[in-house]
Coordinates of C-alpha atoms and ligand atoms in Angstrom, one line a residue:
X1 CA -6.8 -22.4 12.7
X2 CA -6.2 -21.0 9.4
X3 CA -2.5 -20.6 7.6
X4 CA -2.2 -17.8 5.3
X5 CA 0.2 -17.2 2.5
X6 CA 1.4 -13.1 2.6
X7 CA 2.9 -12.4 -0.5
X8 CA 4.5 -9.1 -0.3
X9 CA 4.8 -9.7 3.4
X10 CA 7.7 -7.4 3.7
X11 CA 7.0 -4.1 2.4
X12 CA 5.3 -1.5 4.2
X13 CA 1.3 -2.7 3.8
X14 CA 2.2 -6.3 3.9
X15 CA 4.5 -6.3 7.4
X16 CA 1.9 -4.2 9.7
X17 CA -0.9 -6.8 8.5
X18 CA 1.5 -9.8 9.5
X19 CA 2.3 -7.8 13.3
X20 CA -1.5 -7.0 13.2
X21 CA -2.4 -10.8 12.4
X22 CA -0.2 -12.2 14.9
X23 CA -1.6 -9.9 17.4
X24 CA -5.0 -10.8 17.0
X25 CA -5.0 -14.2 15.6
X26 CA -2.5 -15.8 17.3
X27 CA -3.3 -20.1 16.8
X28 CA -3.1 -18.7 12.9
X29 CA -0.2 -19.5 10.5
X30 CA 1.6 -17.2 8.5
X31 CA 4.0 -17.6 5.4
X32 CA 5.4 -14.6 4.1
X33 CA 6.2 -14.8 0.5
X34 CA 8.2 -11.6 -0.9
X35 CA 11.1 -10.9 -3.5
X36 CA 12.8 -8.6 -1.6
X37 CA 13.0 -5.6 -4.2
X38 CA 14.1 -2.3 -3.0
X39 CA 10.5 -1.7 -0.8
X40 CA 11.3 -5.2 0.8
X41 CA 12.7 -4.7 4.4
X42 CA 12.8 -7.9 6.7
X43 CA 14.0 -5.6 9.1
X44 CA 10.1 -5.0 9.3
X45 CA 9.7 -8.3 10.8
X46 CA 12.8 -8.6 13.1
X47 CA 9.7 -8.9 16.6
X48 CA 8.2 -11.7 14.7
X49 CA 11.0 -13.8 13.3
X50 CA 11.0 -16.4 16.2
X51 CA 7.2 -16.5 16.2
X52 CA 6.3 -20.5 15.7
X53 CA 3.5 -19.7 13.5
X54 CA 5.2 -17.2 11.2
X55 CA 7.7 -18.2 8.2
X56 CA 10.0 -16.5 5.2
X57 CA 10.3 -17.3 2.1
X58 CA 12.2 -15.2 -0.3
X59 CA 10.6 -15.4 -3.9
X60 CA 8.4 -14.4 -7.0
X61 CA 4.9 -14.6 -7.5
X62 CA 5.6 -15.1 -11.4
X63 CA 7.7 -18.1 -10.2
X64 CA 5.1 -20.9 -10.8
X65 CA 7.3 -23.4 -9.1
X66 CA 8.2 -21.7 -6.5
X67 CA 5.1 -20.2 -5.8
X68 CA 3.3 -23.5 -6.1
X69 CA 5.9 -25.1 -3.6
X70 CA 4.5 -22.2 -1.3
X71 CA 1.4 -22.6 -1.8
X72 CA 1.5 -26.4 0.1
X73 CA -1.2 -26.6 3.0
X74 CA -2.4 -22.7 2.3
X75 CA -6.1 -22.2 3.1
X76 CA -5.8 -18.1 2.3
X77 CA -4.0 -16.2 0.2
X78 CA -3.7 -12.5 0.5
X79 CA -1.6 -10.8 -2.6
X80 CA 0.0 -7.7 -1.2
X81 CA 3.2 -8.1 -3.6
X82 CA 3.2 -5.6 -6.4
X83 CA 5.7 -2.6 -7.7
X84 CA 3.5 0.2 -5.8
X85 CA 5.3 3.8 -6.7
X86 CA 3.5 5.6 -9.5
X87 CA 6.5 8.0 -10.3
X88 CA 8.8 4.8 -10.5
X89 CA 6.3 3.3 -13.2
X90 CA 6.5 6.3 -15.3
X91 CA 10.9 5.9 -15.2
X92 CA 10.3 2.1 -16.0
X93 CA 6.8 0.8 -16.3
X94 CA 8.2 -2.8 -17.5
X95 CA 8.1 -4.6 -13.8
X96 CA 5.1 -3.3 -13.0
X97 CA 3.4 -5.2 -15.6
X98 CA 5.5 -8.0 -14.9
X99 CA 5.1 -8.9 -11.4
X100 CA 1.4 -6.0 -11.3
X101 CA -0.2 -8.2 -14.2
X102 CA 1.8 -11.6 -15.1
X103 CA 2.9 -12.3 -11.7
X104 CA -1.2 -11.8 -10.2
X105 CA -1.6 -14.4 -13.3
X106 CA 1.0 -16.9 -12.5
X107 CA -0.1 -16.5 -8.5
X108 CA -4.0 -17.0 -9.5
X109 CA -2.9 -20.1 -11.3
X110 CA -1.1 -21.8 -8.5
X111 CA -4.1 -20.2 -6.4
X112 CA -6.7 -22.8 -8.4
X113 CA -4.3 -25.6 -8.5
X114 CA -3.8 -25.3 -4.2
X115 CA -7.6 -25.0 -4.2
X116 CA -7.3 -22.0 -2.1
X117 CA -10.1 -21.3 0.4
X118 CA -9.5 -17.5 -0.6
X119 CA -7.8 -15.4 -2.4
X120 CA -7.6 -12.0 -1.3
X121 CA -5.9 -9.2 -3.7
X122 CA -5.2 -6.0 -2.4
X123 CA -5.7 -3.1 -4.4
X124 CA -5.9 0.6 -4.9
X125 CA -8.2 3.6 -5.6
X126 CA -5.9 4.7 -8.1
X127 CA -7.5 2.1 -11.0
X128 CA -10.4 4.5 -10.9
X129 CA -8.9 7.4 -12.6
X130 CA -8.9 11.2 -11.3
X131 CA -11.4 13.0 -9.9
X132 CA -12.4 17.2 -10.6
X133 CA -10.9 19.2 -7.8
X134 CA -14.1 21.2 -7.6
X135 CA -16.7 18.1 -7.3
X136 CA -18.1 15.7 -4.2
X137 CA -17.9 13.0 -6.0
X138 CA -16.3 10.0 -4.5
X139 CA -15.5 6.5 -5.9
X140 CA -17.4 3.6 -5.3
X141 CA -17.6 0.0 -5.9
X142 CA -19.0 0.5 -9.9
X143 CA -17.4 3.0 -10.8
X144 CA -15.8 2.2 -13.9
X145 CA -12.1 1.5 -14.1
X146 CA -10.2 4.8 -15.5
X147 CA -6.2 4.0 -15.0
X148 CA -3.5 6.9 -16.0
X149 CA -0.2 5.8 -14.6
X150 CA 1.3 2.4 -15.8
X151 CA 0.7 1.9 -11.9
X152 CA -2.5 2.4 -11.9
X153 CA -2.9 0.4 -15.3
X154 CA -1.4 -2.5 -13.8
X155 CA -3.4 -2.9 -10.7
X156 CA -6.2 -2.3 -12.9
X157 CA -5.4 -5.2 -15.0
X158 CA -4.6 -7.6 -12.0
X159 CA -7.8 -6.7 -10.9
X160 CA -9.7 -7.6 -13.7
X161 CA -7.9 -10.7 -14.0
X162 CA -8.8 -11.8 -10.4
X163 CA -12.2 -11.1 -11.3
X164 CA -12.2 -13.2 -14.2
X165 CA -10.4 -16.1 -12.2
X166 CA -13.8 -15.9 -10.6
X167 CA -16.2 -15.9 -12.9
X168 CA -14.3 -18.6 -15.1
X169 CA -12.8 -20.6 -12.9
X170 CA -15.0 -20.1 -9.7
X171 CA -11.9 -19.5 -7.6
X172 CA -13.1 -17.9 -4.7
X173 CA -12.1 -14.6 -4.5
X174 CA -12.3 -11.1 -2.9
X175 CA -10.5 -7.7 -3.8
X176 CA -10.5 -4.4 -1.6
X177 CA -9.1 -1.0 -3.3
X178 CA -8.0 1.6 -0.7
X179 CA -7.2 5.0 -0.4
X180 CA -3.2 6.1 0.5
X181 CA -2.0 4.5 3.5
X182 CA 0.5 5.7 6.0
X183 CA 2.1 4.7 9.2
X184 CA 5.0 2.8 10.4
X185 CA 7.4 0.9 8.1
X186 CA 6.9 3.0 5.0
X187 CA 9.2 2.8 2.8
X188 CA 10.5 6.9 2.8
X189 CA 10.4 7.8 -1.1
X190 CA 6.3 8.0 -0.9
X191 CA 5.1 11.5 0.5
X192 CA 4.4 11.3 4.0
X193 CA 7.7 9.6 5.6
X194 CA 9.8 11.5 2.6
X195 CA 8.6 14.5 4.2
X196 CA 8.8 13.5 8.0
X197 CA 12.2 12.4 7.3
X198 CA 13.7 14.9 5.3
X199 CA 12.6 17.6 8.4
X200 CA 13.8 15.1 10.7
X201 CA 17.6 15.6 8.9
X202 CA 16.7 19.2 8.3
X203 CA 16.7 18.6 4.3
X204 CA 13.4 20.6 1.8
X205 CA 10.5 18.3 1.4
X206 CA 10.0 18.6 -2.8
X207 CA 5.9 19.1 -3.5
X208 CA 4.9 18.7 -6.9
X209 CA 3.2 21.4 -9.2
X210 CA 1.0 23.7 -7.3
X211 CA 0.8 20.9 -4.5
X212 CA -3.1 21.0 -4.8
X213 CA -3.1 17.6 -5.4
X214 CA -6.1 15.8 -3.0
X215 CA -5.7 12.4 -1.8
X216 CA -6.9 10.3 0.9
X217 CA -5.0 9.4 3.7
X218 CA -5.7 6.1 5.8
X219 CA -3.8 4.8 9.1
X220 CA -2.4 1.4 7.3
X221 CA -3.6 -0.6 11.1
X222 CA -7.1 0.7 9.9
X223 CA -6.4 -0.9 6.1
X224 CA -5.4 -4.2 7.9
X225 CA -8.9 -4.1 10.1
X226 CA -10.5 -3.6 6.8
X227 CA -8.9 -6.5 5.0
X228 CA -9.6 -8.6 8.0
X229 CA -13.3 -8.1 7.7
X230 CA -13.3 -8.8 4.1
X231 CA -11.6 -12.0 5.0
X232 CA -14.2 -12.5 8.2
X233 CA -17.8 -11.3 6.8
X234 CA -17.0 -10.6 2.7
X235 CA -18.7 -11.9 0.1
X236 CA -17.2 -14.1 -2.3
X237 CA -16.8 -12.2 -5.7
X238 CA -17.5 -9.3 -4.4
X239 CA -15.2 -6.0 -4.2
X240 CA -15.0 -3.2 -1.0
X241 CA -13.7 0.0 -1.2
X242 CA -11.8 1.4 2.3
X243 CA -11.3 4.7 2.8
X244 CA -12.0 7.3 6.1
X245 CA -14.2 10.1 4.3
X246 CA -11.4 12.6 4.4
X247 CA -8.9 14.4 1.7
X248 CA -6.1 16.7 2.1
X249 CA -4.0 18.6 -0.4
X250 CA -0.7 17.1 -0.3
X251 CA 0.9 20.5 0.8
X252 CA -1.7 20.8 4.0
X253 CA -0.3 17.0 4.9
X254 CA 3.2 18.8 4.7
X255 CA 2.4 21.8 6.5
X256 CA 0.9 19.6 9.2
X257 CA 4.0 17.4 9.6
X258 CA 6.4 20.7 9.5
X259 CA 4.0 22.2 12.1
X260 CA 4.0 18.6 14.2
X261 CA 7.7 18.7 14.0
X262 CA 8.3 22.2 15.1
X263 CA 9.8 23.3 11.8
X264 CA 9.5 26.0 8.9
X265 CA 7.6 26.2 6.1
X266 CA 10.6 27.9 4.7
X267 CA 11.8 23.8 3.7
X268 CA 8.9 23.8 1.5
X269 CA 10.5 23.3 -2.5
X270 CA 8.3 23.2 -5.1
X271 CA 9.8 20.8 -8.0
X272 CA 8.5 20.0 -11.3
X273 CA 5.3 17.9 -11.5
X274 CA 4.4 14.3 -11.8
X275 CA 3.1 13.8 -15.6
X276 CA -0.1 12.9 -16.1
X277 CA -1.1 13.8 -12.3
X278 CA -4.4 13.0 -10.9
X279 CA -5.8 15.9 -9.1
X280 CA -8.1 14.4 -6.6
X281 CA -8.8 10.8 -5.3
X282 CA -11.8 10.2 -2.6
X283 CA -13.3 6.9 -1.2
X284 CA -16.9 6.4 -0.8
X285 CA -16.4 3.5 2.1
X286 CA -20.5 2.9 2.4
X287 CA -20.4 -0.5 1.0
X288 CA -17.5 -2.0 3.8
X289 CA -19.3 0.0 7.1
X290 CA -22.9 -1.3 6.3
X291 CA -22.5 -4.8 4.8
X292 CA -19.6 -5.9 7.0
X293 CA -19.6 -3.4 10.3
X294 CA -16.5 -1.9 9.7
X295 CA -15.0 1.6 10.6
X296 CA -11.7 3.5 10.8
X297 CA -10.1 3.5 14.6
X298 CA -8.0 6.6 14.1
X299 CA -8.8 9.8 12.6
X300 CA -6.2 11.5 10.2
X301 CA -4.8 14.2 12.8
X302 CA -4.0 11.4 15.8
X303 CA -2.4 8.9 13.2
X304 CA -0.4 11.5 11.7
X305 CA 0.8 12.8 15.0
X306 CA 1.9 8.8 15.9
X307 CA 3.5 8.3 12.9
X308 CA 5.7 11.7 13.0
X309 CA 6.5 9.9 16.4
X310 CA 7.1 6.6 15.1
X311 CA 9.7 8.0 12.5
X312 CA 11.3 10.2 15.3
X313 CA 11.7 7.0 17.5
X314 CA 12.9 4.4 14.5
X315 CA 15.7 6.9 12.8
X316 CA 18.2 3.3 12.8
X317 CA 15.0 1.9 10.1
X318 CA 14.8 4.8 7.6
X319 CA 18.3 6.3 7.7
X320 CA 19.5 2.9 6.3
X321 CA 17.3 3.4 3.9
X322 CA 18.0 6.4 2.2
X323 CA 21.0 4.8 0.7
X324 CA 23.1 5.6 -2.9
X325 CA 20.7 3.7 -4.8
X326 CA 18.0 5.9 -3.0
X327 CA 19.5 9.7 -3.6
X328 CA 20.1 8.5 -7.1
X329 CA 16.7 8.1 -7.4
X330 CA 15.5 10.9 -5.5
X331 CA 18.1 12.8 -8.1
X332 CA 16.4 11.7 -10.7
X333 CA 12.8 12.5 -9.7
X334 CA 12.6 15.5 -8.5
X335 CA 13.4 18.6 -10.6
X336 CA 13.6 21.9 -8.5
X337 CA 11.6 24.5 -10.5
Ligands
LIG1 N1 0.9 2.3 -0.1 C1 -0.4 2.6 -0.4 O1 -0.8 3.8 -0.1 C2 -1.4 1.7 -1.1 C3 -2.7 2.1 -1.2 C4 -3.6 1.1 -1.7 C5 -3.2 -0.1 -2.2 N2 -1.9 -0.4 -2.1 C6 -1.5 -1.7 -2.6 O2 -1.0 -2.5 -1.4 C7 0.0 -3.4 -1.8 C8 1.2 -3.2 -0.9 O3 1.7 -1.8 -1.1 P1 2.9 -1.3 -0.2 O4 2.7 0.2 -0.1 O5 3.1 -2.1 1.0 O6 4.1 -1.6 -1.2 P2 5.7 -1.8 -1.0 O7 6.3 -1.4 -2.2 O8 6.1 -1.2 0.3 O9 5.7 -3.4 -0.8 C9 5.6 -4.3 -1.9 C10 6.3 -5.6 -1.5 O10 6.1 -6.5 -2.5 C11 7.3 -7.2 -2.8 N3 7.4 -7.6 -4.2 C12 7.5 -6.8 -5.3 N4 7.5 -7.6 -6.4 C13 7.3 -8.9 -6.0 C14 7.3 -10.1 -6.7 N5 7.3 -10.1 -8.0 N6 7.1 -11.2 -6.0 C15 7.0 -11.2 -4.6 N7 7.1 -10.1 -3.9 C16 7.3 -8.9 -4.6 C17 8.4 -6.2 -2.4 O11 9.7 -6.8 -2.1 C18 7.8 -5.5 -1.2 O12 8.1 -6.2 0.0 C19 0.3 -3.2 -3.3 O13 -0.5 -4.1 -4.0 C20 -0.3 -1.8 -3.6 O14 -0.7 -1.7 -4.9 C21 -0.9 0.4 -1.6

């Protein structure tokens, strides 16, 4: 039996890995550590509340003394806490760096004090830079870090630092970067459930610039089977990329939701772009399938296609969501050309 300390537990990554934990490790412990900030929803965890083995605490990872106090009997710790919106890091790039850089810090620190079995950091493809729109390439383990949001500089830097916790201190850790994740429970300002939503209340779903930006696009129960095998089979020190060897222009992932939906492409607005936007990201996930056995469950059409359901079933979650302080936002972001 193991007891694990989420941090981040209740945003949209961190709450399907506690449901898909407690599903399949049931004897295992779980505390959830999380600030709450705007992408913190404990309405994500209102099935697991009662569970024995799973706890709350609300907090900061670059709260030493709280974190420490946390920490107390923790054999694994898996950081999914972060600021994680690249357009709100170019608005205000300052908490990013302090919970993205000082807060991974602070947690690493109580990490080595609690002599932590592991310590897990979750990460993104997004430290790696941009890729041509025109090439095959794909990222993989070494490719060298290349950052152009204050987003991506962050994780980037929290990287490194868990890295050199590592090397320095021998803290035993791992770190997997992942391509864009979707499903239930995200948070609807990031562009799959902004667009699924706004249809849903018959509102224009904005697409930046030309809207051939690529990404890759991975079911989030697939990321938690990938963290879980880093956890299981990985390598101490070592990094893993997770990804599902597919990319889509954004506006194709729109016109696929609009088509799911049964709407027209007429709500299709194209606003100002992103600055600094990076035209293509793709995953080369060789490294995770051959050294640890793992491999995607869904492909991108069927997990779209439940998550268009999931948003049309849970209207209560997301229209709750899209409060003041969210259409002030959303006022603020994006500029109709
Ligand atoms: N969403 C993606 O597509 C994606 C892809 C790859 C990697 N990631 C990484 O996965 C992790 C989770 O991303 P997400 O999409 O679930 O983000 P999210 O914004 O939905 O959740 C972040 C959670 O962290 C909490 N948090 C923020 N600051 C904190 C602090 N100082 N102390 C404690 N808790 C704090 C928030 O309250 C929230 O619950 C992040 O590290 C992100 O960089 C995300």
């Amino acid at each position: 039996m193991s007891k694990l300390l989420i941090t981040g537990g209740a945003g949209f990554i961190g709450s399907n890995f506690i449901h898909y934990w407690l599903n399949n490790h049931p004897d295992d412990q779980i505390v959830n550590y999380d600030k709450l900030t705007y992408s913190g929803n404990l309405e994500n965890l209102k099935d697991v509340e009662s569970n024995k083995n799973y706890s709350f605490t609300r907090g900061d990872i670059a709260d030493a003394k709280k974190i420490s106090k946390a920490l107390e009997g923790i054999d694994t710790v898996i950081n999914f806490a972060a600021e994680s919106h690249v357009d709100r890091s170019i608005l205000d790039p300052a908490p990013f760096i302090l919970t993205n850089v000082v807060g991974t810090q602070v947690l690493l620190d109580a990490a080595r004090d609690a002599k932590v079995k592991r310590f897990h950091h979750i990460s993104t493809d997004e430290v790696f830079g941009a890729l041509q729109l025109d090439s095959k390439e794909k990222f993989t383990e070494t490719t060298p870090y290349n950052p152009r949001s204050p987003y991506a500089a962050s994780k980037a830097a929290s990287d490194h630092l868990v890295r050199a916790y590592f090397h320095t201190y021998g803290l035993p850790v791992t770190i997997s970067n992942c391509a864009n994740n979707f499903g239930p429970y995200h948070y609807p300002e990031k562009l799959i459930p902004l667009a699924i939503t706004n249809i849903l209340e018959g509102k224009k779903v904005p697409v930046y610039g030309d809207g051939l930006y690529v990404r890759e696009w991975l079911y989030v129960e697939d990321h938690c089977s990938g963290i879980e095998k880093v956890l299981e089979k990985g390598k101490v020190g070592e990094t893993y990329l997770i990804g599902i060897d597919m990319d889509l222009p954004n506006i194709e992932i729109i016109t696929k939701i609009i088509k799911l939906l049964g709407a027209s492409d007429d709500l299709i607005e194209y606003v100002k772009d992103r600055p600094g936007h990076d035209r293509r990201y793709a995953i080369d996930a060789a490294k995770i399938k051959k050294e640890l056995g793992w491999k995607p469950r869904y492909d991108f059409d069927e997990a779209l296609a439940l998550t268009v359901k999931w948003y049309q079933n849970h209207q209560d979650w997301w229209q709750k969501l899209k409060n003041k302080n969210y259409e002030d936002y959303y006022k603020k972001q994006y500029i109709i050309r």
